[in-house]
Amino acid sequence: MTSNGWLQIAVFFVLVLLAAKPMGLYMARVYERKKTWLDPVLGPMERLLYRIAGVDADAEMKWTEYGAAMLAFSLATLLLTYAVERLQHAVPLWNPQHLAAVEPYLAWNTAVSFTTNTNWQSYVPETTMSYLTQMFGLATHNFWSAATGMALAIAFIRGIARRESKTLGNFWVDLTRGTLWILLPICVVYALALVSQGVVQNLKPYDTATLVEPQSVTATGADGKPTTATVTTQTIAQGPVASQEAIKMLGTNGGGFFNANSAHPFENPTPLSNLMQMFSIFLIPAGLCITLGKMTGSPKHGWAVFAAMSVLWFAGVATCYWAEAQPNPLLHGVDQHASTAGISPGGNMEGKEVRFGIANSALFATVTTDASCGAVNAMHDSLMPLGGLVALSNIHLGEIVFGGVGAGMYGMLVFVILTVFIAGLMVGRTPEYMGKKVEAFDVQMSMLYFLIFPVVILGFSAIAVLSPSFGTSSLSNHGPHGLTQILYAYTSAAGNNGSAFAGLNANTHWYNATLAVTMLAGRFLMIVPMLAVAGNLAIKKIAPPSLGTFPVTSPLFAVLLTGVIVIVGALTFFPALSLGPILEHLLLRAGTSFS
Amino acid sequence: MSATHTATAKKKNLFDAAIVRRAAVDSLKKLNPALMAKNPVMFVVEAGSVVTTALLVLPHGATHFAFNLQITLWLWFTVLFANFAEAMAEGRGKAQADALRKAKSETTAYRLGSNGEVEEVVSSRLRVNDKVQVVAGQMVPGDGEVIEGVASVDESAITGESAPVIREAGGDRSAVTGGTRVLSDRIVVRITANPGETFLDRMIALVEGAERKKTPNEIALNILLAGLTIIFLLAVVTLEPFAVYSGAPQTVFVLISLLVCLIPTTIGGLLSAIGIAGMDRLVQHNVLAVSGRAVEAAGDVNTLLLDKTGTITLGNRQATEFLTAAGVTSEELADAAQLSSLPDETPEGRSIVVLAKEQYGLRGRDLADLNVEYIPFSALTRMSGVDMEGRSIRKGAAEAIANYLKENGSVLPDEVRATVDQVARSGGTPLVVAENGRALGVIHLKDIVKGGMRERFEQLRAMGIKTIMITGDNPLTAAAIAREAGVDDFLAEAKPKDKMDLIKREQAQGKLVAMTGDGTNDAPALAQADVGVAMNSGTQAAKEAGNMVDLDSNPTKLIEIVGIGKQLLMTRGALTTFSIANDVAKYFAIIPAMFAGVFPVLAAVNIMHLRTPQSAILSAVIFNALIIVALIPLALRGVKYMPMSAAALLRRNLWIYGLGGIVAPFIGIKLIDMLIASAHLV
């Protein structure tokens, strides 16, 4: 670890801290339909959209209607994306590489993945998706799934803030305003900034470059005999990258334009673009804390939630950075020039880009799993066991450390309700959250929400590890690292993260099918009980705060919330983790590795 | 029959031998799976115990018999300890119910026919609206209302209070309870409850917990615990495949041990005991709650409506000052005031005599010698006084005396009027004294605020509870008393409808309101309030409208009731937090023990340095069982409750039960491990 590394981590956090308030207050204005300076441009557009779609912008929806609208919208966009993927070969426009139609299973998996804001990619984008699909199938989905998540978070916040109301707002309006006022304007500026750093933005066919030094590649042919070929040229993929990169990060989607994701120099060329990318992951989620405070009339509560998130973020990044800054014990004795001096720190550089180094790779890995982003600038499979543990645990906790756009906020709020319920009784009153009593139905729905993760993650992983024919056969490593690979795949899918421990070959029938189910469960099966809680909260009276009210604004509350998240989240997965990354870490120190 | 058995029950030790014996037997009866199913957490433990027992007795090739046997035994103990906790809580109620049943013995009732004839019937055959006559020495045969006569009644069977109370027809002291004894005079009672539905029946059912329904909050907590249980069940069930994959398969005994240690058995085992004990604590305070829901609501109360008279102030006003008119000596005024009050038997009158004696040394005089004619207070004149040779003394409200003076061709001087206003503004009641058509001055009657009330209201304020004083006084007087007593707000010149409106207004703001009442005209408000405490001395209508009855008829007790409600909720919260926090240490005990055999490096996670894997697992299971027993007293007594703000309470309880919950098992498990090792148990 170096002071330079810590400084960069600190710069990142200060930027998030500074941006949260203006961003949050702006979002509150947008969703409360108050005046903003963008109204002259976007207002007419908004009204036009409502007129075309026949939306009554003033119609309020109950939680069931809100949920139904959300599900209908998600299903429609899911089918649309599927269709685009399947028909891309038939549209000559924007397909300079003449890519064929996407195979049905993969097309379905991808459509589900982008609809659920997971962006799990079982394919190599540059050889699978035409520019048309990237733009109209995937980039658009990045906007939609992000706007959907944000709308749901706002609906939940309204549930808390409203008094004796049957409704939570209008999904179509929230979706439209979130896209037009928040995602679009930021992405326009952001994409241009990325272009300035060297991110490509074109519709040209792929380039071919002649290698300075031809390489010999030995491969085993179909007849089983080894053949050696000499490679003299390299294909360099192109595309409308910057426009998709912006929303990929801002919307915490994480699906790379290229297979290498944000490690690819055309996606993330410089340390500055890297900082912008990490910052944009947290921008909306951090702002939503302030939106929460603003809309519920308790700014301090928003900051308390922000504080709890910050503590968990810091614990994660500190652990990950520490773990990655250690040299691999198995390489001890090998001269690595691993002095931790100056700007060339020693440590685990496997799977990391030299232009980012250890600190920025550890920070990126933490941030992308804190949020449900899943973009990577280093290979998570190559993280040290404890570094991988941080990534895995971040998702296990429910990606509530700032979290996915919207999803992080509503996930955190379900945790807040759990915290208020467990500890709230200790002040001698029926637990109350912002003046609303937390009752049996709220607890029931919250517990349903929390059950989804263990069911799909532990359930599918348990089946996979016991099945040599379709489960463990996909592993590239065995032993505890293999267990981690499988756990990570289901965890990433359930958390709608989309990052991968790339060692697992997930492009099999079993994994494609079960991961798709996991992604859907991790999104929609959790949204429904969450909305039910929101709807139920909205109906309740608000008891005015008094000295006897459970405090949700104090530092103590932030500590308590953190404690409940860690205990409840970690207790669920600790047994499995103890046989995965924890065991691997201990074995590695003892000098054992697994192939 | 014994006069004070409720009182004796009150003094019963927490671990009375008879109750413990009965509870021990009951805890075995409660093993019935049909009963256990109500408690999902403990049901899982029982199911686990059955499985391990079956594996133990069925012939199979497993080794480590001693270990498996001990695990199985301790799993059963875990279930039994939880049952014991519940049985202990119920046992105290049952002992009380047994005592009450003695009061329920059948008696002979003297039913009055339509023509006034008396017919002897067994009390169990009385029906609603029957009229019965009860004379001195007889038992009241059923719940009812006095419709004729007045009598002193011994209600100790119900209240434990041996001093007799007066019950009379009409008014707010007309209710009598079956099982109480008339000590003097004769009353006619209209029966208001059929046998089996009487107050005593309800009381027995309540203290016995026969009708106990889970309260809303308890239901919610149960859902949380069930949810956690399912989550841990998933964690443990899927651990075996991971263990098999890793080459370290586990025995069923070990897996069930892990499961039982992780699921929240501590709170799961004590939850119903806490609820029963909370109701029981209320009974110890001589308050009967219709439902546990009402007790919980008491903890949530935001606003307390307190009647001024009897609750905030002593029932009666007292004379504190003589304020003379111009040209009158204070001796003159005191003398006249004393004379006019000597025959006046009201507490106010007596306090004037006392003041005259204390301040001016005027002794009581024998009025018979002075040939005095007493003019009692009448609603028409609103004055009282005495007429004697050459002297005619009157005292009364300023307006009444002004009229009196006018009739006698005189006027009430402005300076006396000024004194009157001054007294009224200070919260007192001015009485003007006049002699022979001349105003002598003013007696200052003052409401005396009960000792300690100001501090209690401060405590309530610290807990975020607003107090509102209800009084029939004018706003000026009310404001002064409110200030002196330290209540937050007051409702002056309150009529029953105003009270009702106030409650509705508070409730509309999302607040919960508690009040006490005894009169029939309080009934609608009692019903509307979230916590309505009816005085036992009150009317039947009031008792039916409220959701609690205070057998001591002490309106100040509302404050204690709030405390008991809060304590109940706090105890649940504290033990839930403790139970969940415990899991951290158990993981550190069991997980390394499970896998250290195959992966010795995992010993690094064994931070407690437990001797052997078997000893570690057994220690965790034993700790898990013993902690239930250790916490039974806490569950029954409730966590210590001190009035303070929610933030302060949270901080305090988090330190004790949150941090304590994390640390305690580390110490406990380590100690048990050392004992096991030294005794070579595994």
GROMACS .gro file of C-alpha atoms in nm, chain A residues 163-164 418 421-423 425-432 437-441 443-444 447 450-451 454-455 457-459 461-462 465-466 472 475 477-483 487 541-544 546-551 556 560 567-568 570-572 574-576 578-579 582-583 586-587 589-590, chain B residues 216-217 219-221 223-224 227-228 230-232 234-235 238-239 241-246 258 262 296 299-302 461-464 507-512 565-566 569-570 572-574 576-577 580-581 583-584 587-588 591 595 599 601-602 604-605 645-647 649-651 653-654 657 662:
model
  142
  163ARG     CA    1  -4.918   1.023   0.488
  164GLU     CA    2  -5.222   0.801   0.460
  418LEU     CA    3  -3.517  -0.450   0.949
  421PHE     CA    4  -3.759  -0.342   1.377
  422ILE     CA    5  -3.487  -0.535   1.555
  423ALA     CA    6  -3.348  -0.249   1.758
  425LEU     CA    7  -3.819  -0.228   2.031
  426MET     CA    8  -3.530  -0.146   2.261
  427VAL     CA    9  -3.657   0.208   2.309
  428GLY     CA   10  -3.984   0.073   2.445
  429ARG     CA   11  -4.212   0.151   2.157
  430THR     CA   12  -4.353  -0.039   1.866
  431PRO     CA   13  -4.078   0.008   1.607
  432GLU     CA   14  -4.131   0.321   1.405
  437LYS     CA   15  -4.512   0.182   1.267
  438VAL     CA   16  -4.333  -0.122   1.134
  439GLU     CA   17  -4.585  -0.401   1.161
  440ALA     CA   18  -4.625  -0.768   1.080
  441PHE     CA   19  -4.691  -0.719   0.709
  443VAL     CA   20  -4.166  -0.752   0.846
  444GLN     CA   21  -4.313  -1.037   0.645
  447MET     CA   22  -3.812  -1.121   0.524
  450PHE     CA   23  -3.411  -1.124   0.233
  451LEU     CA   24  -3.494  -1.487   0.160
  454PRO     CA   25  -2.991  -1.738   0.013
  455VAL     CA   26  -3.245  -1.941  -0.181
  457ILE     CA   27  -2.735  -1.825  -0.441
  458LEU     CA   28  -2.687  -2.105  -0.190
  459GLY     CA   29  -2.947  -2.330  -0.350
  461SER     CA   30  -2.447  -2.329  -0.586
  462ALA     CA   31  -2.512  -2.635  -0.369
  465VAL     CA   32  -2.092  -2.824  -0.661
  466LEU     CA   33  -2.243  -3.171  -0.626
  472THR     CA   34  -1.803  -2.857  -1.151
  475LEU     CA   35  -1.451  -2.493  -1.333
  477ASN     CA   36  -0.977  -2.431  -1.080
  478HIS     CA   37  -1.076  -2.679  -0.814
  479GLY     CA   38  -1.057  -2.664  -0.438
  480PRO     CA   39  -1.184  -2.356  -0.257
  481HIS     CA   40  -1.121  -2.132  -0.556
  482GLY     CA   41  -1.357  -2.345  -0.762
  483LEU     CA   42  -1.624  -2.309  -0.497
  487LEU     CA   43  -2.064  -1.890  -0.567
  541LYS     CA   44  -5.031   0.761   0.961
  542ILE     CA   45  -4.720   0.951   1.056
  543ALA     CA   46  -4.672   0.997   1.428
  544PRO     CA   47  -4.495   1.325   1.489
  546SER     CA   48  -4.067   1.327   1.974
  547LEU     CA   49  -3.795   1.247   2.221
  548GLY     CA   50  -3.945   0.901   2.248
  549THR     CA   51  -3.909   0.828   1.880
  550PHE     CA   52  -3.643   0.587   1.761
  551PRO     CA   53  -3.366   0.808   1.625
  556LEU     CA   54  -2.549   0.575   1.655
  560LEU     CA   55  -2.644   0.020   1.424
  567ILE     CA   56  -2.436  -0.944   1.098
  568VAL     CA   57  -2.745  -1.044   0.901
  570ALA     CA   58  -2.255  -1.204   0.674
  571LEU     CA   59  -2.418  -1.468   0.894
  572THR     CA   60  -2.608  -1.600   0.594
  574PHE     CA   61  -2.021  -1.703   0.630
  575PRO     CA   62  -2.034  -2.085   0.630
  576ALA     CA   63  -2.007  -2.100   0.252
  578SER     CA   64  -1.536  -2.010   0.504
  579LEU     CA   65  -1.492  -2.300   0.261
  582ILE     CA   66  -1.134  -1.772   0.357
  583LEU     CA   67  -1.003  -2.126   0.329
  586LEU     CA   68  -0.536  -1.963   0.469
  587LEU     CA   69  -0.419  -2.241   0.240
  589ARG     CA   70  -0.049  -1.862   0.315
  590ALA     CA   71   0.039  -2.219   0.402
  811PRO     CA   72  -4.949  -0.750   1.691
  812ASN     CA   73  -4.593  -0.680   1.781
  814ILE     CA   74  -4.668  -1.161   1.562
  815ALA     CA   75  -4.432  -0.935   1.371
  816LEU     CA   76  -4.139  -1.048   1.580
  818ILE     CA   77  -4.230  -1.353   1.153
  819LEU     CA   78  -3.883  -1.206   1.178
  822GLY     CA   79  -3.762  -1.573   0.853
  823LEU     CA   80  -3.421  -1.585   1.017
  825ILE     CA   81  -3.544  -2.027   0.730
  826ILE     CA   82  -3.237  -1.831   0.622
  827PHE     CA   83  -3.015  -2.023   0.863
  829LEU     CA   84  -3.078  -2.272   0.405
  830ALA     CA   85  -2.727  -2.178   0.514
  833THR     CA   86  -2.641  -2.599   0.167
  834LEU     CA   87  -2.326  -2.613   0.375
  836PRO     CA   88  -2.290  -2.994  -0.030
  837PHE     CA   89  -2.012  -2.737  -0.004
  838ALA     CA   90  -1.848  -2.952   0.262
  839VAL     CA   91  -1.880  -3.261   0.046
  840TYR     CA   92  -1.729  -3.073  -0.248
  841SER     CA   93  -1.444  -2.964  -0.023
  853LEU     CA   94  -2.482  -2.558   1.396
  857LEU     CA   95  -2.760  -2.010   1.466
  891GLU     CA   96  -4.828  -0.277   2.390
  894GLY     CA   97  -4.580   0.159   2.554
  895ASP     CA   98  -4.653   0.355   2.239
  896VAL     CA   99  -4.859   0.627   2.399
  897ASN     CA  100  -4.774   0.980   2.287
 1056ARG     CA  101  -4.144   1.461   2.867
 1057ALA     CA  102  -3.797   1.309   2.845
 1058MET     CA  103  -3.960   0.998   2.700
 1059GLY     CA  104  -4.142   1.212   2.448
 1102GLN     CA  105  -5.519   1.060   1.701
 1103ALA     CA  106  -5.563   1.233   1.368
 1104GLN     CA  107  -5.202   1.346   1.404
 1105GLY     CA  108  -5.099   0.984   1.436
 1106LYS     CA  109  -5.062   0.993   1.812
 1107LEU     CA  110  -5.172   0.733   2.062
 1160GLY     CA  111  -4.585  -0.132   2.832
 1161LYS     CA  112  -4.249   0.015   2.744
 1164LEU     CA  113  -4.138  -0.394   2.435
 1165MET     CA  114  -3.787  -0.315   2.551
 1167ARG     CA  115  -3.836  -0.815   2.358
 1168GLY     CA  116  -3.606  -0.584   2.166
 1169ALA     CA  117  -3.314  -0.634   2.401
 1171THR     CA  118  -3.381  -1.016   2.012
 1172THR     CA  119  -3.069  -0.806   1.968
 1175ILE     CA  120  -2.882  -1.231   1.700
 1176ALA     CA  121  -2.554  -1.084   1.824
 1178ASP     CA  122  -2.437  -1.583   1.647
 1179VAL     CA  123  -2.105  -1.419   1.575
 1182TYR     CA  124  -1.968  -1.918   1.409
 1183PHE     CA  125  -1.617  -1.872   1.539
 1186ILE     CA  126  -1.709  -2.341   1.169
 1190PHE     CA  127  -1.349  -2.821   0.900
 1194PHE     CA  128  -0.809  -2.824   0.671
 1196VAL     CA  129  -0.521  -2.407   0.851
 1197LEU     CA  130  -0.877  -2.318   0.954
 1199ALA     CA  131  -0.664  -1.974   1.258
 1200VAL     CA  132  -1.037  -1.892   1.276
 1240SER     CA  133  -3.514   0.971   2.573
 1241ALA     CA  134  -3.526   0.710   2.302
 1242ALA     CA  135  -3.176   0.802   2.190
 1244LEU     CA  136  -3.229   0.426   2.586
 1245LEU     CA  137  -3.104   0.296   2.256
 1246ARG     CA  138  -2.746   0.381   2.339
 1248ASN     CA  139  -2.945  -0.099   2.557
 1249LEU     CA  140  -2.718  -0.134   2.257
 1252TYR     CA  141  -2.751  -0.620   2.484
 1257ILE     CA  142  -2.145  -1.022   2.089
   0.00000   0.00000   0.00000
